[in-house]
XYZ file of C-alpha atoms in Angstrom:
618
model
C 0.000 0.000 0.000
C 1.333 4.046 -0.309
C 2.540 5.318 2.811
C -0.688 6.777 3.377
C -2.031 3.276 4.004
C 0.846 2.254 7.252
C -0.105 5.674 8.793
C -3.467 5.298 9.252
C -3.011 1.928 10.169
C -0.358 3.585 12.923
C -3.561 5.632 14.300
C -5.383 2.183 14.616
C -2.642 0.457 15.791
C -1.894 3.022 19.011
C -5.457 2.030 20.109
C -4.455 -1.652 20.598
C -3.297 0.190 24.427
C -0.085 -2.034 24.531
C 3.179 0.191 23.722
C 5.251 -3.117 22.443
C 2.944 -4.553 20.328
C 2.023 -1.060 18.923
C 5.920 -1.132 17.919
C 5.747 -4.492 16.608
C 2.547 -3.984 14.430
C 4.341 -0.657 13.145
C 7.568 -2.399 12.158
C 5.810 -5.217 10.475
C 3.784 -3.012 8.360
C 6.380 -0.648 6.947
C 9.351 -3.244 7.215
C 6.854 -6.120 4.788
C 6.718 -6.199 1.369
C 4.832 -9.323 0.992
C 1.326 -8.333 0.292
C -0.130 -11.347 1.500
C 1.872 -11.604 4.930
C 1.269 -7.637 5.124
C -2.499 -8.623 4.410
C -2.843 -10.946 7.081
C -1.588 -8.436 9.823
C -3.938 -5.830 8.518
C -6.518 -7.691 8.727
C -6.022 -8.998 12.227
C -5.492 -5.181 13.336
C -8.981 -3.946 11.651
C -10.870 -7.187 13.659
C -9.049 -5.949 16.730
C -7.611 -9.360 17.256
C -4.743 -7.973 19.925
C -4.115 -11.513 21.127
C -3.396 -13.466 17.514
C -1.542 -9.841 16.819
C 1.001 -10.382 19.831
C 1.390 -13.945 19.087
C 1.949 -13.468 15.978
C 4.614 -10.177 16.170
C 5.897 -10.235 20.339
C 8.332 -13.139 19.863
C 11.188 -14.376 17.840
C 12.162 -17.662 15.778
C 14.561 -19.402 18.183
C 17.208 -22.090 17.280
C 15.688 -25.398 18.260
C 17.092 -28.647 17.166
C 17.169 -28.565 13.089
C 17.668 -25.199 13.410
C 14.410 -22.619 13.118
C 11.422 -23.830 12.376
C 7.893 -22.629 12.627
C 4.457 -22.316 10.399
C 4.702 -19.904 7.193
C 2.842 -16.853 7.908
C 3.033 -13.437 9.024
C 4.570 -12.669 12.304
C 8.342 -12.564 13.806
C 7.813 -16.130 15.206
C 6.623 -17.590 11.837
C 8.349 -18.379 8.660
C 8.128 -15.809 5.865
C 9.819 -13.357 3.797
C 10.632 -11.022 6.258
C 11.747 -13.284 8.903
C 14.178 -14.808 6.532
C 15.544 -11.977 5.402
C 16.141 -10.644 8.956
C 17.689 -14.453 9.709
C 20.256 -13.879 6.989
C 21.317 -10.274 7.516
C 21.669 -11.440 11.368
C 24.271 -14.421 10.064
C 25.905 -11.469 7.557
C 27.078 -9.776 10.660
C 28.392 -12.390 12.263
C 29.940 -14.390 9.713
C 31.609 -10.781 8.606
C 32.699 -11.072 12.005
C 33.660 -14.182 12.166
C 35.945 -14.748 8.842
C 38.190 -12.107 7.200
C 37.666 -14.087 3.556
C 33.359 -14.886 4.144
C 32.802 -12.793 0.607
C 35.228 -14.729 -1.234
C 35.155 -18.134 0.543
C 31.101 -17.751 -0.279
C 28.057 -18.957 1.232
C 25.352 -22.079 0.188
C 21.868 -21.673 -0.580
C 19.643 -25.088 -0.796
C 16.076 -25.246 -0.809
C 13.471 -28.036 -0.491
C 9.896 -27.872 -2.333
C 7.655 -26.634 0.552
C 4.970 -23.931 -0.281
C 2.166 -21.824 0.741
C -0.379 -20.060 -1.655
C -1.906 -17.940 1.185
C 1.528 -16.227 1.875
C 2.758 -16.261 -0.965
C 5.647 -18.412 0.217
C 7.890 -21.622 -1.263
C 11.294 -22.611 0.124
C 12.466 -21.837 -3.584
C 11.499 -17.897 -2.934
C 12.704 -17.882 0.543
C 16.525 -19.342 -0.649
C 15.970 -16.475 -3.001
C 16.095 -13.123 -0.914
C 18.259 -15.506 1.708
C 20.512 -15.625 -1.495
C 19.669 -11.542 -2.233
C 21.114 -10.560 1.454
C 24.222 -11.085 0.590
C 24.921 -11.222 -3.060
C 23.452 -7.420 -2.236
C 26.669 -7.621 0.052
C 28.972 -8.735 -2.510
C 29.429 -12.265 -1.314
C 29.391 -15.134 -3.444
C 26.461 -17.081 -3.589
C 26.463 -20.818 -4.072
C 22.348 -20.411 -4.780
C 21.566 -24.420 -6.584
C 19.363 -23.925 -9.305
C 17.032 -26.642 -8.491
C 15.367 -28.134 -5.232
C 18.116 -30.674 -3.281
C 18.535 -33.445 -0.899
C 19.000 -30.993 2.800
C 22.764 -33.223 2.652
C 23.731 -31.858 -0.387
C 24.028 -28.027 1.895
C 26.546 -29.785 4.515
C 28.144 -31.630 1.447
C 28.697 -28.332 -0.566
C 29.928 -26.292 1.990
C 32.472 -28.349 2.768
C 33.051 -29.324 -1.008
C 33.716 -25.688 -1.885
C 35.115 -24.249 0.913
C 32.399 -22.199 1.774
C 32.288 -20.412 5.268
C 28.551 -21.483 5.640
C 25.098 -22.606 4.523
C 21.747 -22.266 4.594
C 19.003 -25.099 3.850
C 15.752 -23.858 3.045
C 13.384 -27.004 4.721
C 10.798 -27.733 7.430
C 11.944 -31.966 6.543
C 9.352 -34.126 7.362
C 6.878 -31.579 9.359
C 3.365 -30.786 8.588
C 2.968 -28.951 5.473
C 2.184 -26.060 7.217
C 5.641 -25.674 8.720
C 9.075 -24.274 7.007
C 12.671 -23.645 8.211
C 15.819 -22.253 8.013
C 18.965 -24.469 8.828
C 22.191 -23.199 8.945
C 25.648 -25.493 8.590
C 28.707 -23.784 9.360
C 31.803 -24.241 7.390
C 33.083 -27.916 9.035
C 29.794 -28.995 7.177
C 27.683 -29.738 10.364
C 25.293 -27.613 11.719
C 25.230 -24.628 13.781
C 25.936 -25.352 17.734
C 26.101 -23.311 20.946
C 27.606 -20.692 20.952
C 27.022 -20.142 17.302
C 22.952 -19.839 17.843
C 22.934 -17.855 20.800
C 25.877 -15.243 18.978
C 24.057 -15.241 15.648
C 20.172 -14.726 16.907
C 21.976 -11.349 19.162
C 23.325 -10.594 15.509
C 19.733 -10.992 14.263
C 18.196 -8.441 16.380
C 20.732 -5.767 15.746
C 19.743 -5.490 12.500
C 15.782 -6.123 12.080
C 14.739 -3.478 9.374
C 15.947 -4.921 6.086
C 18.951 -3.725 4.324
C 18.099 -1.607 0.644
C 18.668 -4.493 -1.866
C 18.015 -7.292 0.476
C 14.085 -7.497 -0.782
C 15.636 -8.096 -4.156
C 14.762 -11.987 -5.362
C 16.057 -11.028 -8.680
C 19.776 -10.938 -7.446
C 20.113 -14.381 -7.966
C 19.120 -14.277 -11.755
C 21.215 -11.144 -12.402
C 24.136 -11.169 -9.985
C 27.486 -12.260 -11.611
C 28.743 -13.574 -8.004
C 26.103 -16.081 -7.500
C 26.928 -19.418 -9.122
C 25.109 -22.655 -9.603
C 26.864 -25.521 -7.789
C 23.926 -28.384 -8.851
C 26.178 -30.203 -11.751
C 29.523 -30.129 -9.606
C 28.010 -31.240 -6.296
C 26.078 -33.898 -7.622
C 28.128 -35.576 -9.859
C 31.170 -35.038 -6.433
C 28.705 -36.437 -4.196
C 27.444 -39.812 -6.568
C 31.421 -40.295 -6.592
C 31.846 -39.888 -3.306
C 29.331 -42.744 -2.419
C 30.895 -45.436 -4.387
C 33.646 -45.082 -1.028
C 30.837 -47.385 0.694
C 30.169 -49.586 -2.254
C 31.598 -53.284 -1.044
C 30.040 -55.101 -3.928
C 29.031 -53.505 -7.200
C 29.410 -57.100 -9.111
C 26.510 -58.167 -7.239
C 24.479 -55.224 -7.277
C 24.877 -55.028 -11.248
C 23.488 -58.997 -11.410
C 21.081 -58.239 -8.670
C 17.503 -59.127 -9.366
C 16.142 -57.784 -6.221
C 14.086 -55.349 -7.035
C 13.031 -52.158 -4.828
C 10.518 -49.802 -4.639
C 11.444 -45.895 -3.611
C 8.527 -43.442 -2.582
C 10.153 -39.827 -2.063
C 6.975 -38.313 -0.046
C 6.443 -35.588 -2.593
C 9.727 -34.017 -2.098
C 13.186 -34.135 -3.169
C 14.260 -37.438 -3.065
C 13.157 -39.537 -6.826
C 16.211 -37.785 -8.991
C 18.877 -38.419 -6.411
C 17.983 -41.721 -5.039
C 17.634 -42.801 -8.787
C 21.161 -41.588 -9.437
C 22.685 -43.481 -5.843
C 21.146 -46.323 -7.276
C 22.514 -45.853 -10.699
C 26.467 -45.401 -8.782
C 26.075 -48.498 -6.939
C 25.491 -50.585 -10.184
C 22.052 -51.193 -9.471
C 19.115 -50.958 -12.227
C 16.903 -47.996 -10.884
C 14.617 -48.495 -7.784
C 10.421 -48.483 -9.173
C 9.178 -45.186 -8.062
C 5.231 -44.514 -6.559
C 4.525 -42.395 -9.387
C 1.938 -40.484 -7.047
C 4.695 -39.368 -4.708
C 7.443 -39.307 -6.847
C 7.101 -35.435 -7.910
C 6.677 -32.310 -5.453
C 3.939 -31.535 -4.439
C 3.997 -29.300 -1.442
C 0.580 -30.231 -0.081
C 1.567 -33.707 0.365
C -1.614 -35.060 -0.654
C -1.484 -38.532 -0.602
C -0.429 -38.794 2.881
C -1.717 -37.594 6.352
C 1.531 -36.480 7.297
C 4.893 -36.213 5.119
C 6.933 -38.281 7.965
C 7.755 -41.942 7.121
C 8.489 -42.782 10.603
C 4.157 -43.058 11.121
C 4.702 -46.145 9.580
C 2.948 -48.644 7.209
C -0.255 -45.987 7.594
C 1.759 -43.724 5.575
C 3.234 -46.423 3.282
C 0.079 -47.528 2.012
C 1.264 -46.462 -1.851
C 4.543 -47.975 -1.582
C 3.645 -51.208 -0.083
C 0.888 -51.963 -2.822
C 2.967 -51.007 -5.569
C 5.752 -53.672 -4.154
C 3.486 -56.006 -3.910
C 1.935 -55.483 -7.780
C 5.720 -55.616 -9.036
C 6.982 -58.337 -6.737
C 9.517 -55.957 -5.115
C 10.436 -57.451 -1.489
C 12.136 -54.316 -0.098
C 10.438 -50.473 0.080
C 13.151 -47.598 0.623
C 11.058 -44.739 1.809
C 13.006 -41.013 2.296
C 11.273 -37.942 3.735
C 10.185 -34.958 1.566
C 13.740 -33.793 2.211
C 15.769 -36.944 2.159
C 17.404 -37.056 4.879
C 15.913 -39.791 6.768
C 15.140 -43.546 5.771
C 12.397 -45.933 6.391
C 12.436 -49.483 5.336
C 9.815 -51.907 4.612
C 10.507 -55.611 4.259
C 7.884 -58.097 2.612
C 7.996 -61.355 4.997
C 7.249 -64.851 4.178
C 3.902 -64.358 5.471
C 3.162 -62.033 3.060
C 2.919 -59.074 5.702
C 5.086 -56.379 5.742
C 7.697 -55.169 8.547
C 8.573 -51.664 8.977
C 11.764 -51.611 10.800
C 12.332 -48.784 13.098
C 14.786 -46.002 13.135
C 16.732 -48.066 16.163
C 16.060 -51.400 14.002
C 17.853 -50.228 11.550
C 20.766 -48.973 13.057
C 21.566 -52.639 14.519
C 21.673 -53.142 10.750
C 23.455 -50.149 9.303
C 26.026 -51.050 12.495
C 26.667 -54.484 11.733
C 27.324 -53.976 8.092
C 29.704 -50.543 8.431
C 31.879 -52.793 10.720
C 31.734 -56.004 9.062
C 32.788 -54.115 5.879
C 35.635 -52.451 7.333
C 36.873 -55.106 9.176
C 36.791 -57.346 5.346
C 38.488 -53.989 3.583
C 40.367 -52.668 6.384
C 44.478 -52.560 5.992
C 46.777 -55.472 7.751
C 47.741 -52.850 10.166
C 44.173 -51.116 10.750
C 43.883 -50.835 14.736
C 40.059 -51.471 15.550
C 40.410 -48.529 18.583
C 41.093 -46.004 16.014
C 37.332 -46.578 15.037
C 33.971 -44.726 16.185
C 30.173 -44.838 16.100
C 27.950 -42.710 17.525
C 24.364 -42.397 18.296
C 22.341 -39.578 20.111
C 21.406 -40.317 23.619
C 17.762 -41.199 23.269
C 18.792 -44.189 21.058
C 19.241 -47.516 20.867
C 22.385 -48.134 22.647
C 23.081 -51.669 19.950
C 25.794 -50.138 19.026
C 27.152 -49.839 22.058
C 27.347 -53.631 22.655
C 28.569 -54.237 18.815
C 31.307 -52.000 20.298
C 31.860 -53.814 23.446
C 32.412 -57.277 21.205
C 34.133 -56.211 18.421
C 36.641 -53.494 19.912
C 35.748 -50.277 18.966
C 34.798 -46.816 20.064
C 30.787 -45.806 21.019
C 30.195 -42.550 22.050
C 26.869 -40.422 22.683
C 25.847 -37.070 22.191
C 22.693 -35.044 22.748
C 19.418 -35.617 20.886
C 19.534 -33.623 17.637
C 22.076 -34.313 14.500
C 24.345 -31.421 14.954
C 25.872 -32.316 18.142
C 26.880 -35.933 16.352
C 27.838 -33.734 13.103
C 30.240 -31.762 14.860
C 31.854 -34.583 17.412
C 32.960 -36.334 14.221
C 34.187 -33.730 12.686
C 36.216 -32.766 15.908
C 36.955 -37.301 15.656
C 38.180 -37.130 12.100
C 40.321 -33.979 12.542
C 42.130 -36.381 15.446
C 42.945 -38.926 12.809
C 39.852 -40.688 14.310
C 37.962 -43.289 11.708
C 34.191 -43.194 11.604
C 32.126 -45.375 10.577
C 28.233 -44.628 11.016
C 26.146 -42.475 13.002
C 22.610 -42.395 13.915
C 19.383 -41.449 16.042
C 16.572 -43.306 16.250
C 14.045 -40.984 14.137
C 15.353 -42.542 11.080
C 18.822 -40.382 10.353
C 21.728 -42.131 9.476
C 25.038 -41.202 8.354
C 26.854 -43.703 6.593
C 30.803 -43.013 6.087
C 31.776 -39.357 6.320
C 31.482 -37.744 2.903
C 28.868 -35.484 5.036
C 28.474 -34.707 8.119
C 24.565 -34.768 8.979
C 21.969 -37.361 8.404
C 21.747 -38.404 5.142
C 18.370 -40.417 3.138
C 20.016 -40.877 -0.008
C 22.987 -42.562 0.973
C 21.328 -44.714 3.530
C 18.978 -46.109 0.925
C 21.413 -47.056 -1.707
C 23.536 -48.968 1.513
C 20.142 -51.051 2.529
C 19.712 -51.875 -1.335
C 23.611 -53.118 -0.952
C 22.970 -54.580 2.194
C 19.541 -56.524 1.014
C 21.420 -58.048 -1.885
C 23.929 -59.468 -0.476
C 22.326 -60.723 2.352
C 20.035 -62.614 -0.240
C 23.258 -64.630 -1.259
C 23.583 -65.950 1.856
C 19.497 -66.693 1.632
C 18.868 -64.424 4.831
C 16.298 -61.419 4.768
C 16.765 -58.250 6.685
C 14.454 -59.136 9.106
C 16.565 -62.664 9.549
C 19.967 -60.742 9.831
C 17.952 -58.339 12.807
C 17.754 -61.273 14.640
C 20.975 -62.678 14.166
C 22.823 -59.916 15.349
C 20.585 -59.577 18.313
C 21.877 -63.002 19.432
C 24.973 -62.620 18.807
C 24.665 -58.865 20.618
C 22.127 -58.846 23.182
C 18.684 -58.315 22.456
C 18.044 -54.401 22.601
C 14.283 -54.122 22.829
C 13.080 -50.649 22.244
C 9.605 -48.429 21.720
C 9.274 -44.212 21.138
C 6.329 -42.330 21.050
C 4.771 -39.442 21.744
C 2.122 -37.408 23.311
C 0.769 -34.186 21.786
C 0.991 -30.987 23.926
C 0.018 -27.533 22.859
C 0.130 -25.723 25.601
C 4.226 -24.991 26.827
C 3.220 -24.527 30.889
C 1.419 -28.232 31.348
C 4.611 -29.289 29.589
C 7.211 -27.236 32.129
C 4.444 -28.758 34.952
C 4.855 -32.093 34.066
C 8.849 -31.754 34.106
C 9.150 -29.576 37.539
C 6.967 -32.328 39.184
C 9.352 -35.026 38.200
C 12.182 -33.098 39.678
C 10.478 -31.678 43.040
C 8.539 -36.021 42.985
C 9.162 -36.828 46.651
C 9.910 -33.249 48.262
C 11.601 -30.155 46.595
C 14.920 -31.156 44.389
C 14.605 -34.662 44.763
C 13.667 -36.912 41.844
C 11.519 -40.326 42.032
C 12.841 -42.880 43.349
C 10.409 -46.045 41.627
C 7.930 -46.158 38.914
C 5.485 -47.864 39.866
C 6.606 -51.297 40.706
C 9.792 -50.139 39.075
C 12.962 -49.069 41.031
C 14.748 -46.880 39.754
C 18.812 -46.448 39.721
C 19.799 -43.346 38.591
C 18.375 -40.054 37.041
C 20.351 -38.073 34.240
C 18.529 -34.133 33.781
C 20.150 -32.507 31.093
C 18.416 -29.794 31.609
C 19.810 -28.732 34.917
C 23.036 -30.748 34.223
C 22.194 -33.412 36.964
C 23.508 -36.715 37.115
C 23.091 -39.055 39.868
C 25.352 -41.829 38.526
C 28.393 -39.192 38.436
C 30.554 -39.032 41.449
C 30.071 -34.853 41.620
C 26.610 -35.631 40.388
C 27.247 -33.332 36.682
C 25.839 -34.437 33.543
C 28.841 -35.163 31.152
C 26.303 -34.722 28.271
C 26.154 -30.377 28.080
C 23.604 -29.059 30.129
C 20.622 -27.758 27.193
C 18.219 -25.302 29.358
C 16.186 -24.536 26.599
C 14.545 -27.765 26.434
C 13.332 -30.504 28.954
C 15.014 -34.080 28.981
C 15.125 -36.836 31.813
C 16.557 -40.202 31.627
C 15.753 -43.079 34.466
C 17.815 -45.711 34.249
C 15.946 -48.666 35.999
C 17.072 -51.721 38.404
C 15.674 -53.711 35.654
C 17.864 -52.953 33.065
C 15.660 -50.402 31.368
C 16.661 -46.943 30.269
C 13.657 -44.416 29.321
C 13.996 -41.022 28.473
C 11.336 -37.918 28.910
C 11.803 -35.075 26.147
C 10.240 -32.328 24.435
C 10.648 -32.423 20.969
C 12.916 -29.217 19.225
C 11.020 -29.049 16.264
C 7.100 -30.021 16.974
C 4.083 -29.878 20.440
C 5.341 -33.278 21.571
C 6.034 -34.864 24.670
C 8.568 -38.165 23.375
C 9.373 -41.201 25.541
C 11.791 -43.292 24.935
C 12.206 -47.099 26.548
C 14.899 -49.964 25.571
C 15.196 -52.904 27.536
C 19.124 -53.994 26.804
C 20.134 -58.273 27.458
C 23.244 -59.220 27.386
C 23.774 -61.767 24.582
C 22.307 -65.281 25.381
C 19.780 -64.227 27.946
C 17.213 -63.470 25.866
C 14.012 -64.506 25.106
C 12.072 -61.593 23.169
C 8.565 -61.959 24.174
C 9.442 -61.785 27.748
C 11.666 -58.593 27.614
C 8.905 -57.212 25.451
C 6.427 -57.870 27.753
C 8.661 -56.076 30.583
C 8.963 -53.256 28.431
C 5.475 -52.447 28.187
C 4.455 -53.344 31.015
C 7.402 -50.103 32.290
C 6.111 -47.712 29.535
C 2.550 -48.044 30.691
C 3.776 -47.423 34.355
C 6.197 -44.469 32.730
C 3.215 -43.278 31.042
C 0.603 -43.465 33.930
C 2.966 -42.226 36.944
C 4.812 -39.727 35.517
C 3.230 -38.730 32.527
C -0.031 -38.568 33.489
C -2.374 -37.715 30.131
C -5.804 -37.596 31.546
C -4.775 -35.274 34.445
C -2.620 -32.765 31.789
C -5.061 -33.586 28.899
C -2.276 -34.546 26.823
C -2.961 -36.403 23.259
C -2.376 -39.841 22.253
C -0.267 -40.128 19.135
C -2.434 -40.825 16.541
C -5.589 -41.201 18.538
């Protein structure tokens, strides 16, 4: 609208009787350019709708876990033009800061296929003006000319030597949601301090910058280059370094099935396939293109299971196809499906999986490794909510296990500290279906993960053994690791801080449960607060995170369970795994066990009727 239009908007806005908002609503509506964002405020200022209006404009985008995150929309704590552009001159400053040589070392730009008609907003025209901020700054732009895999932003940056990157990507939310991940120049994402440094940059400098609303940049701008050809065909090379067995592959007549959730995935998993020797995986030709309303599913997130598989499973079955490689509208997470003799399907979970991926990593490297290879010189890792399998593979075999916090940058940026000490890695994962195989990049990664299960799969059928089979094997030969994660919804942040500040105030102020039910428990781990009872000077070795809620119990029965809030959606998680050492196991009765704790978990400490919390998928 003409200037006109903001002032008499002003008038209206000074009768809202709240000094900061009045500010807020001001800012938005000269600072926007986005009619349709710009619209929406309007509009909730002429129906006097002061409470949306402060939600909406009195709080910021934080750093959670991936990253921010929010719904697209107008507002300072949602996902839109403005916001971005404010994200990006906020990580100017500080990389400016930061590196003498930022405008000629250069920056990433990725994007997935997310979009949203009523704001006028797609991940392709937010990696635009992120782009725009500082090609109007004279740095060069790596802006790819086409959606990507969210790896192939970690993968670049470190590929070209850029200081940073930026993935435009809300992964497997709702299709509501979008985000803004940033990698820093070691190729794994941003960590503390980084965050807390770059979000003070951010609100130094709110109002845009002249040129910084200028999409165009990237079209016209002789220091923005497309990276697309050069980083795929570098990153389909490096992935034959975890090809064991291409002869097989190329006689293979497995054949697989790939859904890519509407999103990025079909092109690149295609190509994996292709570098690995294998004929191309048969694609659900309703989810195989973008389509950012994700229409044939009820949620884009393959973890939910065969509910969500539906497509891919039929189509295996109609082609005879025994395996289903499913990655998330971003690709960078995995689920697998598995045909069984029965006929029925088995989705493996994220922690399944890993046994797998774990077994295989090692057992290749100990077949390919040199004469004088020295098995302490190798790692895994997994996040601390997590099956701890790999833990006992470790134990066995002779190699390293370490844990970090929940959330892939804190395992993208111990390797990286690991390989810079002439450390060897091998795999990473945690348990929501992100795996890094090998160390070509540093964050989860769906591509490569589904190309190493198609590997995996065929040779496992020349020894006649499924993957389902080989689960089991290496659970005897292991331990049996037993595990379950859900989740309860929660929308409303002060039930959620209630139901933690209960657990730690349980039997009298600071002083944690001591059972569960029937259930003794051993020791308590709050990251929160940094309190560990197992330590001797009872401190969390894992980094204290205040800005989220997490509480592990470790049980006298050999079960560990975690409380957490999720970093990137409303949800309460739980996580349970019931670990046997190898022999003493018989399955149904540990399983048994382990529900029988969860329910106690659930009812005792939980406590969903009382807090009105909702069951996951209910």
């Amino acid at each position: 609208g003409a200037p006109g239009d903001v002032n008499s908007n002003v008038l209206v806005a000074r009768s809202t009787g709240d000094a900061q908002l009045d500010k807020a609503v001001w800012q938005w509506l000269s600072w926007d350019k986005n009619q349709k964002t710009k619209e929406q405020i309007e509009s909730l200022l002429q129906d006097g709708k002061h409470g949306e209006l402060r939600d909406r404009l009195c709080c910021r985008l934080t750093f959670g876990t991936a990253g921010l995150r929010s719904a697209m929309g107008a507002g300072f704590c949602y996902i839109n033009d403005l916001t971005v552009i404010q994200s990006t001159q906020g990580i100017y400053k500080y990389l400016e800061r930061n590196f003498s040589d930022f405008k000629q070392r250069g920056f990433v730009v990725g994007y997935d296929t997310r979009g949203q008609v009523t704001s006028n907003c797609s991940s392709k025209k937010l990696a635009k003006l992120t782009a725009a901020v500082l090609l109007a700054k004279d740095v060069l732009v790596y802006f790819f000319s086409t959606y990507v895999p969210t790896p192939f932003v970690p993968y670049a940056v470190q590929q070209l030597g850029a200081v940073a990157g930026v993935m435009i990507t809300a992964s497997h939310n709702r299709k509501e949601d979008n985000g803004y991940k940033v990698y820093w120049e070691n190729g794994a994402q941003i960590t503390s301090p980084h965050d807390k440094e770059i979000i003070k940059c951010i609100e130094e400098c709110v109002e845009p910058w002249n040129g910084s609303w200028n999409e165009n940049l990237v079209d016209t701008s002789p220091l923005r280059q497309d990276p697309l050809k050069k980083i795929c065909d570098s990153y389909m090379e490096d992935l034959t370094k975890i090809c064991y067995h291409r002869e097989l592959n190329v006689q293979s007549s497995l054949k697989f099935v790939h859904t890519s959730f509407h999103g990025v995935g079909h092109d690149y998993v295609q190509l994996a396939f292709q570098a690995f020797g294998f004929q191309p995986p048969i694609p659900v030709p309703e989810q195989k293109d973008p389509d950012p309303d994700f229409s044939t599913v009820k949620c884009p997130n393959p973890e939910e299971g065969e509910s969500v598989l539906e497509l891919s499973l039929r189509l295996a079955e109609k082609e005879g196809a025994r395996v289903v490689v499913a990655t998330d509208p971003d690709a960078d997470r995995l689920a697998v499906a598995e045909q069984q003799e029965n006929g029925c399907w088995k989705v493996f979970t994220g922690n399944e999986l890993a046994a797998l991926f774990g077994w295989w990593m090692f057992s290749r490297w100990k077949e390919n490794c040199s004469q004088d290879a020295d098995v302490r010189n190798v790692y895994m890792l997994a996040t601390t909510v997590s099956s701890k399998i790999l833990r006992a593979i470790a134990l066995k075999e002779g190699f390293h296990f370490e844990e970090t916090l929940p959330g892939f940058k804190w395992i993208g940026s111990r390797v990286k500290n690991l390989l810079d000490n002439g450390k060897e890695v091998l795999f990473a994962f945690e348990e929501s279906i992100g795996f890094m195989c090998g160390t070509s990049v540093l964050d989860k990664d769906g591509v490569s993960a589904a190309v190493v299960i198609a590997e995996m799969a065929t040779y496992l059928q020349g020894q006649s053994l499924t993957l389902a089979q080989k689960l089991v094997d290496i659970y005897e030969t292991y331990g049996y690791h037993i595990s379950k994660t859900s989740y309860f919804l929660c929308y409303d942040p002060p039930t959620i801080k209630r139901i933690f500040e209960r657990l730690r105030n349980f039997e009298g102020p600071q002083s944690y449960p001591k059972c569960c039910g029937m259930y003794n428990i051993l020791h308590v781990r709050d990251v929160t607060t940094g309190y560990d009872s197992s330590q001797l000077n009872k401190k969390s070795v894992l980094p204290v995170s205040r800005s989220s809620q997490m509480i592990t119990f470790s049980f006298q029965n050999g079960c560990v369970a975690t409380l957490r809030t999720s970093g990137t959606e409303p949800k309460i998680k739980y996580y349970a795994e019931m670990c046997a050492l190898p022999g003493l196991s018989d399955r149904s009765v540990l399983e048994e066990e382990l529900q029988k704790l969860i329910e106690a978990l659930i009812e005792n400490f939980l406590e969903p009727d009382k807090n009105g919390l909702t069951w996951r998928s209910a």
